[in-house]
C-alpha cells in the first residue's frame, strides 16, 4: 500500500516536472486593447505586440499576430489576392470584450486575456481559442491552441500519410526528401498548412500562412485542444467559414490562387523510369507502346540524360541528336518530359555555373561565401529562387531544351534535398534575398520548391507564350498549384502504398492541389504483376497518371507482366482515354473553382459520417464513384454508396444509396459507379490525345428525373480559351411517363471543334422505344452494325444492354430529342 503511494507520488512529481516547464515556456498573449475599426480591419495592442483582424470576405477573416508592436513587412508566398470587394463590417465592444460582425460571421473578442471565438450569425459556435493558452509565444516561436470538440474531424494538410481524417495525430511541415517513406513518415516533401474541419456536417477551414518549420497537433498533446505553430515568423492565419466544405475550398483557392487549366496531353498516360537511356531504349519503349496499342502521351527522361548530371545539358554519347530523337518521337505522338534539379554542379567550366556566379544568383552562407552542397552531380551551388531576377535567369536556361523539343519539366530534389548531411538539406542560416530582407533558409526552405516550379513555368511561358506548360514538382508550398503538378515522391511497390496513395491524393485535393499523382506501381522495389495491375486500375483515376520506378528495379511498363495482364493494363489505360472529355471537364471545374478532380466523399456528403470516413473510395469529378481494389487476391469488393441513385458502370445495375454492398471485382475490373442523372461525355480510344479529334463525342446518359450537366471544351493546348475560344453547352435529360427527353443547348463560345458526330447513349431503357424524334422530326431506326456506324442520323435499341443509341451530327444549334416509350 505504502509502496504504491510512493510510486504514485513519484509519478505525479515526474509528470509535473515534465509538464510544467514545457507549459511554462509558453507565454500567452495577455490582455489587449482595441483600436478603432478601420474599414474592414481592427487591431488590438499591448506592450508586447499587436493582433489584427482583417475581414476579407463575409466568410474569410485573417488573424495576424506579431510579437512586435510595429510588425515587419507583410508579404506572403502563398496569398495572391489583394483586391477583395469592399465589405460592411461592424465592431461593438466594452472594456472586457467586443464583437466583430461580417454578413456571415461573428468574432467574439475577449480582451483580458485575449481570446477569439468564431460564431455564425445565428450564434452557433464554430471555433474558439483554448481558454488556457490561446495564442502564445516561446521566444520566437508562435503557437495557437484551439478548442477541439470530440466530434470534429480534420482533413487536408497536403501530402500526409495515414487516414484522410487527420484527427488524433500530429504533423510537421518541413519539405523533406523521404525515399521509401511509409504510412507514418512525417514530414514528407510538401508543406500545405491548410485544413478543413468538419463537425455535424458543417465545415470551416484554417490556413496558417507561415513558411518556417511548422507543426499541427490535432489531439496528441490533449484530446480537447488542437494547436498549430512554427519555429519562427508570425502567428498569421486565415479562418474560413463554410458551412459547405466546397465553399471553404473555393474561398481558399481564391485566396492563394488555383490551378491553371492543364493541356490535354498532360492528362494522358505518362511513362517514366529511372532512367530510360540511351536513345535506342527510349525509341524501344515508344515503339512498344505503339505496336502494342497501349495509349501513352509522354515519356520521361530521368537524370541520366544529362552530361554528368549537369542540368540543361545532354549526355551526347547517350543522346547524340536530341532534336532528331524528339521530333521522331513527336511524330509518334510522344511528348518528352525531362528531370531538372535545382543543384548546379560547381564546375568552373560549366556554363550554367558560370552564369550563376556572374549574375550572383546562388545562395550564400552568412560569411558571404557560396553555399555548396552535394547532390547527384557532386558539389553544387543553389539558385536563390526567392529573387525574381534569379527566377527569370533560371527560366531562360530551359530555352535550349525547349528548342530541342522537350515539352515538359520535372523539378525534383527541390526541398531542397542534399546528400551527405544529416539534416538532408541546407544549413538553416544560409541566406536568401527574400524581398530584400536577407532571410535564412529556416524561413525559405518550405517555399524553395514552389519558387523553383514558378521559375520553370515562367521560363516555359516566355519561350512558348501560347502553350500550356507542364511542370511537375516534388516539393511545394500552399498555392503551388498555380505553377505545377505534384507527385508524391519515392513511394514503394507495396499494397500498403497503393492504399496510402488514395487518401494522400484526396488530401492534396482538399488542400488546393488538384493535379496530383503517385508513382503507379511504386518507385522503390518492384511490384508483383497483380499489384501493378490493381495499381494501374486505380491510377488511371489519379488526376495525374504516371508510372515511375527506381534505378535497378524490374521493368515496369504496362506490358512487362505477361500477355494476360498486358491486355488488362491496356484496357485500364484505354478507359482513361475514353473518359478524357469527362476528365477534362472535371479539370475545367477544378481550374474554375478549386474543387478537386479526385474528390473525398466528404465534399459531397459532409453530413454522412460513413462517407466522410472513406479512405479508399472517391468521386472523380461530379458523377463517377471509384472504389479501387487495394488488397491482393480479391475478386469481390465492398463498396459504400452514399445517398442517391447509382449505376454500376460495368453492368448498369441500379442501386439506391446509402448502401453497403459487395460487387464483383475480378482482376480486370475496378468497381466503378455512375450517379443517376449523370451525363458522362466520353470519346473513342486514341493512342495519344492529338492522334485524332474527338469523334464521336459520346454522351453516356443515366436519366433520373430531371437532370442536366454543363459541358466544356477548348483546343486543349493554347491559352485561346482565355480569349473566348471555348465551347460551352448544357446537356439535359428529363424523364416523363411517356417519354425521355434530351436537350442539348446551342453551343456558346467561339471554339468550334472539327466536324463530328454526337452519340447519345441512354442507359437503363427497359423496352424498345416506339419512336425517336429529333427537333420534332422522326428519326430513322437502324438495326445497328455498319449501317448505324455510317449513318449521319439514326437510332437503334440494344436490348441486351438496355441502351438507346441516338446518333446525330454534332452541330452548333440546340437539339431536342424525344424518345417515346
Ligand atoms: C528522386 C526522385 C525520383 C527520381 C530520382 C532520380 O529520388 O524522387 O523520382 O527518379 O530522384 O532522379
mmCIF file of C-alpha atoms in Angstrom, residues 450-774:
data_model
loop_
_atom_site.group_PDB
_atom_site.id
_atom_site.type_symbol
_atom_site.label_atom_id
_atom_site.label_comp_id
_atom_site.label_asym_id
_atom_site.label_seq_id
_atom_site.Cartn_x
_atom_site.Cartn_y
_atom_site.Cartn_z
ATOM 1 C CA UNK A 450 7.411 26.094 -55.188
ATOM 2 C CA UNK A 451 9.542 29.050 -56.266
ATOM 3 C CA UNK A 452 11.637 26.756 -58.436
ATOM 4 C CA UNK A 453 8.497 25.487 -60.163
ATOM 5 C CA UNK A 454 7.383 29.107 -60.622
ATOM 6 C CA UNK A 455 10.705 29.892 -62.307
ATOM 7 C CA UNK A 456 10.318 26.872 -64.577
ATOM 8 C CA UNK A 457 6.769 27.723 -65.547
ATOM 9 C CA UNK A 458 7.768 31.345 -66.163
ATOM 10 C CA UNK A 459 10.621 30.290 -68.437
ATOM 11 C CA UNK A 460 8.391 27.947 -70.405
ATOM 12 C CA UNK A 461 5.752 30.626 -70.835
ATOM 13 C CA UNK A 462 8.266 33.150 -72.067
ATOM 14 C CA UNK A 463 9.549 30.615 -74.555
ATOM 15 C CA UNK A 464 6.115 29.457 -75.763
ATOM 16 C CA UNK A 465 3.610 32.092 -74.650
ATOM 17 C CA UNK A 466 0.599 30.358 -76.120
ATOM 18 C CA UNK A 467 1.185 26.834 -74.854
ATOM 19 C CA UNK A 468 0.045 25.488 -71.505
ATOM 20 C CA UNK A 469 3.199 24.287 -69.785
ATOM 21 C CA UNK A 470 3.511 21.077 -67.799
ATOM 22 C CA UNK A 471 5.733 21.345 -64.754
ATOM 23 C CA UNK A 472 5.826 18.601 -62.147
ATOM 24 C CA UNK A 473 7.400 19.291 -58.799
ATOM 25 C CA UNK A 474 8.218 17.162 -55.782
ATOM 26 C CA UNK A 475 8.319 19.958 -53.215
ATOM 27 C CA UNK A 476 5.897 22.832 -52.937
ATOM 28 C CA UNK A 477 4.004 25.138 -50.607
ATOM 29 C CA UNK A 478 0.408 26.312 -50.299
ATOM 30 C CA UNK A 479 -0.561 27.859 -53.624
ATOM 31 C CA UNK A 480 1.939 25.732 -55.567
ATOM 32 C CA UNK A 481 -0.919 24.590 -57.803
ATOM 33 C CA UNK A 482 -0.510 27.882 -59.658
ATOM 34 C CA UNK A 483 2.721 26.608 -61.157
ATOM 35 C CA UNK A 484 2.857 22.866 -61.306
ATOM 36 C CA UNK A 485 1.527 19.387 -60.836
ATOM 37 C CA UNK A 486 2.836 17.343 -57.921
ATOM 38 C CA UNK A 487 3.691 13.729 -57.364
ATOM 39 C CA UNK A 488 4.101 12.053 -54.027
ATOM 40 C CA UNK A 489 7.797 11.237 -54.210
ATOM 41 C CA UNK A 490 9.573 7.965 -53.642
ATOM 42 C CA UNK A 491 6.837 5.563 -52.587
ATOM 43 C CA UNK A 492 7.285 1.781 -52.636
ATOM 44 C CA UNK A 493 5.889 -1.119 -54.631
ATOM 45 C CA UNK A 494 3.669 -2.482 -51.855
ATOM 46 C CA UNK A 495 -0.077 -2.875 -51.382
ATOM 47 C CA UNK A 496 0.243 -0.556 -48.462
ATOM 48 C CA UNK A 497 1.487 2.186 -50.753
ATOM 49 C CA UNK A 498 -1.320 1.649 -53.221
ATOM 50 C CA UNK A 499 -3.677 2.171 -50.290
ATOM 51 C CA UNK A 500 -1.800 5.196 -48.902
ATOM 52 C CA UNK A 501 -1.836 6.915 -52.275
ATOM 53 C CA UNK A 502 -5.616 7.308 -52.261
ATOM 54 C CA UNK A 503 -6.212 9.337 -49.086
ATOM 55 C CA UNK A 504 -2.955 11.141 -49.837
ATOM 56 C CA UNK A 505 -4.062 12.371 -53.262
ATOM 57 C CA UNK A 506 -7.532 13.109 -51.880
ATOM 58 C CA UNK A 507 -5.822 15.071 -49.092
ATOM 59 C CA UNK A 508 -3.834 17.036 -51.659
ATOM 60 C CA UNK A 509 -7.081 17.804 -53.476
ATOM 61 C CA UNK A 510 -8.607 19.024 -50.219
ATOM 62 C CA UNK A 511 -5.535 21.234 -49.837
ATOM 63 C CA UNK A 512 -5.943 23.014 -53.168
ATOM 64 C CA UNK A 513 -3.700 20.790 -55.324
ATOM 65 C CA UNK A 514 -5.911 19.000 -57.851
ATOM 66 C CA UNK A 515 -3.214 17.892 -60.315
ATOM 67 C CA UNK A 516 -1.516 15.199 -58.259
ATOM 68 C CA UNK A 517 -0.468 11.588 -58.656
ATOM 69 C CA UNK A 518 1.638 8.858 -57.084
ATOM 70 C CA UNK A 519 4.211 6.756 -58.931
ATOM 71 C CA UNK A 520 1.995 3.974 -60.310
ATOM 72 C CA UNK A 521 3.378 0.561 -59.393
ATOM 73 C CA UNK A 522 5.571 2.164 -56.753
ATOM 74 C CA UNK A 523 9.053 3.695 -57.025
ATOM 75 C CA UNK A 524 11.190 1.693 -54.602
ATOM 76 C CA UNK A 525 11.330 -2.087 -55.237
ATOM 77 C CA UNK A 526 9.240 -3.959 -57.837
ATOM 78 C CA UNK A 527 5.514 -4.724 -57.782
ATOM 79 C CA UNK A 528 4.007 -8.159 -58.282
ATOM 80 C CA UNK A 529 2.068 -8.423 -61.549
ATOM 81 C CA UNK A 530 -1.209 -8.339 -59.630
ATOM 82 C CA UNK A 531 -0.181 -5.276 -57.645
ATOM 83 C CA UNK A 532 0.863 -3.410 -60.778
ATOM 84 C CA UNK A 533 -2.467 -4.143 -62.469
ATOM 85 C CA UNK A 534 -4.564 -3.164 -59.462
ATOM 86 C CA UNK A 535 -2.440 -0.065 -59.055
ATOM 87 C CA UNK A 536 -2.827 0.927 -62.686
ATOM 88 C CA UNK A 537 -6.594 0.352 -62.498
ATOM 89 C CA UNK A 538 -6.710 2.831 -59.616
ATOM 90 C CA UNK A 539 -4.004 5.057 -61.102
ATOM 91 C CA UNK A 540 -5.893 5.794 -64.289
ATOM 92 C CA UNK A 541 -8.222 7.701 -61.963
ATOM 93 C CA UNK A 542 -5.405 9.700 -60.383
ATOM 94 C CA UNK A 543 -5.663 13.256 -61.653
ATOM 95 C CA UNK A 544 -2.057 12.960 -62.792
ATOM 96 C CA UNK A 545 -1.311 9.490 -64.168
ATOM 97 C CA UNK A 546 2.291 8.292 -64.421
ATOM 98 C CA UNK A 547 4.138 5.024 -63.900
ATOM 99 C CA UNK A 548 7.613 5.523 -62.475
ATOM 100 C CA UNK A 549 10.166 3.288 -60.820
ATOM 101 C CA UNK A 550 13.666 3.421 -59.418
ATOM 102 C CA UNK A 551 17.077 2.529 -60.729
ATOM 103 C CA UNK A 552 17.611 -1.214 -60.844
ATOM 104 C CA UNK A 553 14.007 -2.310 -60.313
ATOM 105 C CA UNK A 554 12.358 -4.719 -62.727
ATOM 106 C CA UNK A 555 10.720 -3.447 -65.910
ATOM 107 C CA UNK A 556 7.548 -1.541 -65.074
ATOM 108 C CA UNK A 557 5.844 -0.868 -68.368
ATOM 109 C CA UNK A 558 2.209 -1.901 -68.837
ATOM 110 C CA UNK A 559 3.404 -4.882 -70.942
ATOM 111 C CA UNK A 560 6.058 -6.067 -68.505
ATOM 112 C CA UNK A 561 3.900 -8.554 -66.637
ATOM 113 C CA UNK A 562 2.814 -11.102 -69.263
ATOM 114 C CA UNK A 563 0.199 -11.158 -72.027
ATOM 115 C CA UNK A 564 -2.905 -11.554 -69.908
ATOM 116 C CA UNK A 565 -2.044 -8.621 -67.715
ATOM 117 C CA UNK A 566 -0.910 -6.577 -70.689
ATOM 118 C CA UNK A 567 -4.469 -6.804 -72.028
ATOM 119 C CA UNK A 568 -5.959 -5.778 -68.710
ATOM 120 C CA UNK A 569 -3.460 -2.959 -68.321
ATOM 121 C CA UNK A 570 -4.194 -1.731 -71.837
ATOM 122 C CA UNK A 571 -7.909 -1.664 -71.106
ATOM 123 C CA UNK A 572 -7.310 0.292 -67.896
ATOM 124 C CA UNK A 573 -5.382 2.962 -69.799
ATOM 125 C CA UNK A 574 -7.958 2.903 -72.609
ATOM 126 C CA UNK A 575 -10.636 3.636 -70.034
ATOM 127 C CA UNK A 576 -8.811 6.825 -69.056
ATOM 128 C CA UNK A 577 -8.630 7.878 -72.695
ATOM 129 C CA UNK A 578 -12.320 7.102 -73.234
ATOM 130 C CA UNK A 579 -13.117 9.259 -70.217
ATOM 131 C CA UNK A 580 -10.877 12.143 -71.303
ATOM 132 C CA UNK A 581 -13.726 14.549 -72.185
ATOM 133 C CA UNK A 582 -15.229 13.872 -68.757
ATOM 134 C CA UNK A 583 -11.852 14.224 -67.050
ATOM 135 C CA UNK A 584 -11.170 17.427 -68.966
ATOM 136 C CA UNK A 585 -14.458 18.810 -67.677
ATOM 137 C CA UNK A 586 -13.541 17.862 -64.124
ATOM 138 C CA UNK A 587 -10.258 19.728 -64.609
ATOM 139 C CA UNK A 588 -12.098 22.717 -66.010
ATOM 140 C CA UNK A 589 -14.252 22.750 -62.890
ATOM 141 C CA UNK A 590 -11.131 22.431 -60.708
ATOM 142 C CA UNK A 591 -9.472 25.325 -62.538
ATOM 143 C CA UNK A 592 -12.592 27.454 -62.106
ATOM 144 C CA UNK A 593 -13.444 26.662 -58.506
ATOM 145 C CA UNK A 594 -10.596 24.801 -56.825
ATOM 146 C CA UNK A 595 -12.737 21.720 -56.311
ATOM 147 C CA UNK A 596 -10.556 18.640 -56.611
ATOM 148 C CA UNK A 597 -10.737 16.250 -59.550
ATOM 149 C CA UNK A 598 -10.283 13.271 -57.237
ATOM 150 C CA UNK A 599 -12.735 14.076 -54.506
ATOM 151 C CA UNK A 600 -13.036 12.799 -50.993
ATOM 152 C CA UNK A 601 -16.676 11.859 -50.445
ATOM 153 C CA UNK A 602 -16.984 14.313 -47.555
ATOM 154 C CA UNK A 603 -17.081 17.186 -50.039
ATOM 155 C CA UNK A 604 -20.404 15.986 -51.407
ATOM 156 C CA UNK A 605 -21.680 14.274 -48.269
ATOM 157 C CA UNK A 606 -20.393 16.284 -45.295
ATOM 158 C CA UNK A 607 -23.292 15.109 -43.133
ATOM 159 C CA UNK A 608 -22.735 11.416 -43.849
ATOM 160 C CA UNK A 609 -20.161 10.083 -41.379
ATOM 161 C CA UNK A 610 -19.809 6.882 -43.367
ATOM 162 C CA UNK A 611 -18.932 8.811 -46.497
ATOM 163 C CA UNK A 612 -16.535 11.122 -44.673
ATOM 164 C CA UNK A 613 -14.784 8.057 -43.246
ATOM 165 C CA UNK A 614 -13.950 6.533 -46.649
ATOM 166 C CA UNK A 615 -10.208 6.419 -47.224
ATOM 167 C CA UNK A 616 -10.057 4.476 -50.470
ATOM 168 C CA UNK A 617 -13.243 5.413 -52.269
ATOM 169 C CA UNK A 618 -13.583 8.699 -54.060
ATOM 170 C CA UNK A 619 -15.526 10.664 -56.595
ATOM 171 C CA UNK A 620 -13.854 11.549 -59.860
ATOM 172 C CA UNK A 621 -15.477 14.817 -60.837
ATOM 173 C CA UNK A 622 -19.169 15.137 -60.075
ATOM 174 C CA UNK A 623 -20.527 11.813 -61.248
ATOM 175 C CA UNK A 624 -18.145 8.851 -61.051
ATOM 176 C CA UNK A 625 -17.575 6.946 -57.852
ATOM 177 C CA UNK A 626 -14.422 4.850 -57.851
ATOM 178 C CA UNK A 627 -13.705 2.118 -55.307
ATOM 179 C CA UNK A 628 -10.297 0.633 -56.152
ATOM 180 C CA UNK A 629 -9.414 -2.866 -55.013
ATOM 181 C CA UNK A 630 -6.426 -2.361 -52.770
ATOM 182 C CA UNK A 631 -5.796 -5.868 -51.454
ATOM 183 C CA UNK A 632 -4.224 -8.911 -53.005
ATOM 184 C CA UNK A 633 -6.249 -11.950 -54.025
ATOM 185 C CA UNK A 634 -9.702 -10.332 -54.047
ATOM 186 C CA UNK A 635 -12.390 -10.947 -56.623
ATOM 187 C CA UNK A 636 -15.233 -9.155 -54.900
ATOM 188 C CA UNK A 637 -15.042 -5.802 -53.188
ATOM 189 C CA UNK A 638 -17.026 -3.969 -50.535
ATOM 190 C CA UNK A 639 -18.315 -0.600 -51.631
ATOM 191 C CA UNK A 640 -20.179 2.146 -49.821
ATOM 192 C CA UNK A 641 -22.655 4.055 -51.965
ATOM 193 C CA UNK A 642 -23.806 7.342 -50.450
ATOM 194 C CA UNK A 643 -27.401 8.503 -50.774
ATOM 195 C CA UNK A 644 -28.985 8.731 -54.199
ATOM 196 C CA UNK A 645 -29.134 6.506 -57.235
ATOM 197 C CA UNK A 646 -26.016 4.822 -58.586
ATOM 198 C CA UNK A 647 -25.394 2.646 -61.641
ATOM 199 C CA UNK A 648 -22.700 0.026 -61.851
ATOM 200 C CA UNK A 649 -20.541 1.285 -64.747
ATOM 201 C CA UNK A 650 -19.888 -2.259 -65.990
ATOM 202 C CA UNK A 651 -23.310 -3.891 -65.644
ATOM 203 C CA UNK A 652 -25.714 -0.921 -65.481
ATOM 204 C CA UNK A 653 -27.246 -2.432 -62.375
ATOM 205 C CA UNK A 654 -29.094 0.251 -60.470
ATOM 206 C CA UNK A 655 -28.599 0.828 -56.730
ATOM 207 C CA UNK A 656 -30.099 3.214 -54.252
ATOM 208 C CA UNK A 657 -27.833 4.529 -51.520
ATOM 209 C CA UNK A 658 -26.956 4.835 -48.785
ATOM 210 C CA UNK A 659 -25.943 1.233 -49.083
ATOM 211 C CA UNK A 660 -23.020 -1.042 -48.399
ATOM 212 C CA UNK A 661 -22.598 -3.758 -50.993
ATOM 213 C CA UNK A 662 -20.247 -6.322 -52.374
ATOM 214 C CA UNK A 663 -19.614 -6.249 -56.094
ATOM 215 C CA UNK A 664 -17.691 -8.483 -58.444
ATOM 216 C CA UNK A 665 -14.157 -7.282 -58.820
ATOM 217 C CA UNK A 666 -12.133 -9.807 -60.792
ATOM 218 C CA UNK A 667 -8.618 -8.682 -61.629
ATOM 219 C CA UNK A 668 -9.756 -6.968 -64.814
ATOM 220 C CA UNK A 669 -12.404 -4.816 -63.175
ATOM 221 C CA UNK A 670 -12.293 -1.831 -60.834
ATOM 222 C CA UNK A 671 -15.559 -1.121 -59.020
ATOM 223 C CA UNK A 672 -16.919 1.989 -60.709
ATOM 224 C CA UNK A 673 -20.322 3.668 -60.382
ATOM 225 C CA UNK A 674 -22.144 6.456 -62.141
ATOM 226 C CA UNK A 675 -24.505 8.826 -60.402
ATOM 227 C CA UNK A 676 -28.133 8.657 -61.516
ATOM 228 C CA UNK A 677 -28.866 11.757 -63.604
ATOM 229 C CA UNK A 678 -25.313 11.933 -64.936
ATOM 230 C CA UNK A 679 -24.354 12.754 -68.499
ATOM 231 C CA UNK A 680 -20.804 11.472 -68.896
ATOM 232 C CA UNK A 681 -19.014 12.738 -72.020
ATOM 233 C CA UNK A 682 -16.625 10.183 -73.497
ATOM 234 C CA UNK A 683 -14.700 9.683 -76.723
ATOM 235 C CA UNK A 684 -13.149 6.987 -78.859
ATOM 236 C CA UNK A 685 -9.873 5.422 -77.703
ATOM 237 C CA UNK A 686 -6.854 7.159 -79.189
ATOM 238 C CA UNK A 687 -3.196 6.265 -78.771
ATOM 239 C CA UNK A 688 -2.368 9.842 -77.706
ATOM 240 C CA UNK A 689 -4.605 12.849 -77.292
ATOM 241 C CA UNK A 690 -3.685 14.522 -80.590
ATOM 242 C CA UNK A 691 -3.965 11.363 -82.668
ATOM 243 C CA UNK A 692 -7.478 12.259 -83.786
ATOM 244 C CA UNK A 693 -10.094 14.800 -82.793
ATOM 245 C CA UNK A 694 -12.936 13.570 -80.614
ATOM 246 C CA UNK A 695 -15.354 11.696 -82.872
ATOM 247 C CA UNK A 696 -17.928 10.745 -81.944
ATOM 248 C CA UNK A 697 -18.479 12.745 -78.797
ATOM 249 C CA UNK A 698 -20.457 10.167 -76.853
ATOM 250 C CA UNK A 699 -22.760 11.101 -74.017
ATOM 251 C CA UNK A 700 -23.438 8.292 -71.561
ATOM 252 C CA UNK A 701 -26.800 9.344 -70.160
ATOM 253 C CA UNK A 702 -28.226 7.856 -66.967
ATOM 254 C CA UNK A 703 -31.647 9.551 -66.696
ATOM 255 C CA UNK A 704 -33.018 10.123 -63.235
ATOM 256 C CA UNK A 705 -35.932 12.553 -63.001
ATOM 257 C CA UNK A 706 -34.726 15.829 -64.481
ATOM 258 C CA UNK A 707 -31.045 16.477 -64.579
ATOM 259 C CA UNK A 708 -28.510 18.483 -66.529
ATOM 260 C CA UNK A 709 -24.771 18.844 -66.828
ATOM 261 C CA UNK A 710 -22.523 21.540 -68.246
ATOM 262 C CA UNK A 711 -20.066 20.606 -70.936
ATOM 263 C CA UNK A 712 -16.822 22.411 -71.688
ATOM 264 C CA UNK A 713 -14.267 22.028 -74.427
ATOM 265 C CA UNK A 714 -11.431 24.036 -75.932
ATOM 266 C CA UNK A 715 -8.405 23.371 -78.115
ATOM 267 C CA UNK A 716 -6.684 21.565 -75.244
ATOM 268 C CA UNK A 717 -3.329 23.232 -75.693
ATOM 269 C CA UNK A 718 -3.257 27.006 -76.077
ATOM 270 C CA UNK A 719 -4.432 29.942 -73.982
ATOM 271 C CA UNK A 720 -7.002 30.933 -76.588
ATOM 272 C CA UNK A 721 -9.656 29.784 -74.127
ATOM 273 C CA UNK A 722 -8.812 32.872 -72.095
ATOM 274 C CA UNK A 723 -9.874 34.930 -75.110
ATOM 275 C CA UNK A 724 -13.205 33.238 -75.642
ATOM 276 C CA UNK A 725 -12.186 30.239 -77.747
ATOM 277 C CA UNK A 726 -14.306 27.893 -75.684
ATOM 278 C CA UNK A 727 -17.278 25.673 -76.234
ATOM 279 C CA UNK A 728 -19.958 25.627 -73.562
ATOM 280 C CA UNK A 729 -23.207 23.787 -73.746
ATOM 281 C CA UNK A 730 -25.639 22.075 -71.467
ATOM 282 C CA UNK A 731 -26.995 18.566 -71.702
ATOM 283 C CA UNK A 732 -30.311 17.818 -70.019
ATOM 284 C CA UNK A 733 -32.356 14.665 -69.598
ATOM 285 C CA UNK A 734 -35.989 14.645 -68.477
ATOM 286 C CA UNK A 735 -37.978 11.556 -67.642
ATOM 287 C CA UNK A 736 -41.679 11.765 -68.320
ATOM 288 C CA UNK A 737 -44.292 8.989 -68.074
ATOM 289 C CA UNK A 738 -44.466 8.502 -71.830
ATOM 290 C CA UNK A 739 -41.008 9.541 -72.934
ATOM 291 C CA UNK A 740 -37.490 10.591 -72.135
ATOM 292 C CA UNK A 741 -36.474 13.981 -73.484
ATOM 293 C CA UNK A 742 -32.922 15.032 -74.082
ATOM 294 C CA UNK A 743 -31.837 18.578 -74.693
ATOM 295 C CA UNK A 744 -28.559 19.822 -75.999
ATOM 296 C CA UNK A 745 -28.317 23.582 -75.693
ATOM 297 C CA UNK A 746 -26.801 25.644 -78.502
ATOM 298 C CA UNK A 747 -23.032 25.972 -78.390
ATOM 299 C CA UNK A 748 -21.680 29.086 -76.743
ATOM 300 C CA UNK A 749 -18.193 30.489 -77.221
ATOM 301 C CA UNK A 750 -16.039 30.753 -80.289
ATOM 302 C CA UNK A 751 -14.285 27.383 -80.236
ATOM 303 C CA UNK A 752 -15.509 25.078 -82.991
ATOM 304 C CA UNK A 753 -14.238 21.519 -82.955
ATOM 305 C CA UNK A 754 -13.707 19.641 -86.232
ATOM 306 C CA UNK A 755 -16.916 18.166 -87.674
ATOM 307 C CA UNK A 756 -18.009 15.099 -85.736
ATOM 308 C CA UNK A 757 -20.931 13.005 -84.620
ATOM 309 C CA UNK A 758 -22.747 13.156 -81.365
ATOM 310 C CA UNK A 759 -23.718 9.789 -79.951
ATOM 311 C CA UNK A 760 -26.339 9.845 -77.215
ATOM 312 C CA UNK A 761 -26.406 6.615 -75.237
ATOM 313 C CA UNK A 762 -29.361 6.419 -72.941
ATOM 314 C CA UNK A 763 -28.923 3.772 -70.271
ATOM 315 C CA UNK A 764 -31.457 1.655 -68.447
ATOM 316 C CA UNK A 765 -34.165 1.749 -71.108
ATOM 317 C CA UNK A 766 -36.165 -1.397 -70.438
ATOM 318 C CA UNK A 767 -38.010 -1.776 -73.747
ATOM 319 C CA UNK A 768 -37.609 -0.661 -77.340
ATOM 320 C CA UNK A 769 -38.877 2.884 -77.870
ATOM 321 C CA UNK A 770 -41.771 3.356 -80.283
ATOM 322 C CA UNK A 771 -40.287 6.355 -81.925
ATOM 323 C CA UNK A 772 -37.393 8.769 -81.641
ATOM 324 C CA UNK A 773 -37.865 12.372 -82.648
ATOM 325 C CA UNK A 774 -35.201 14.998 -83.231
#
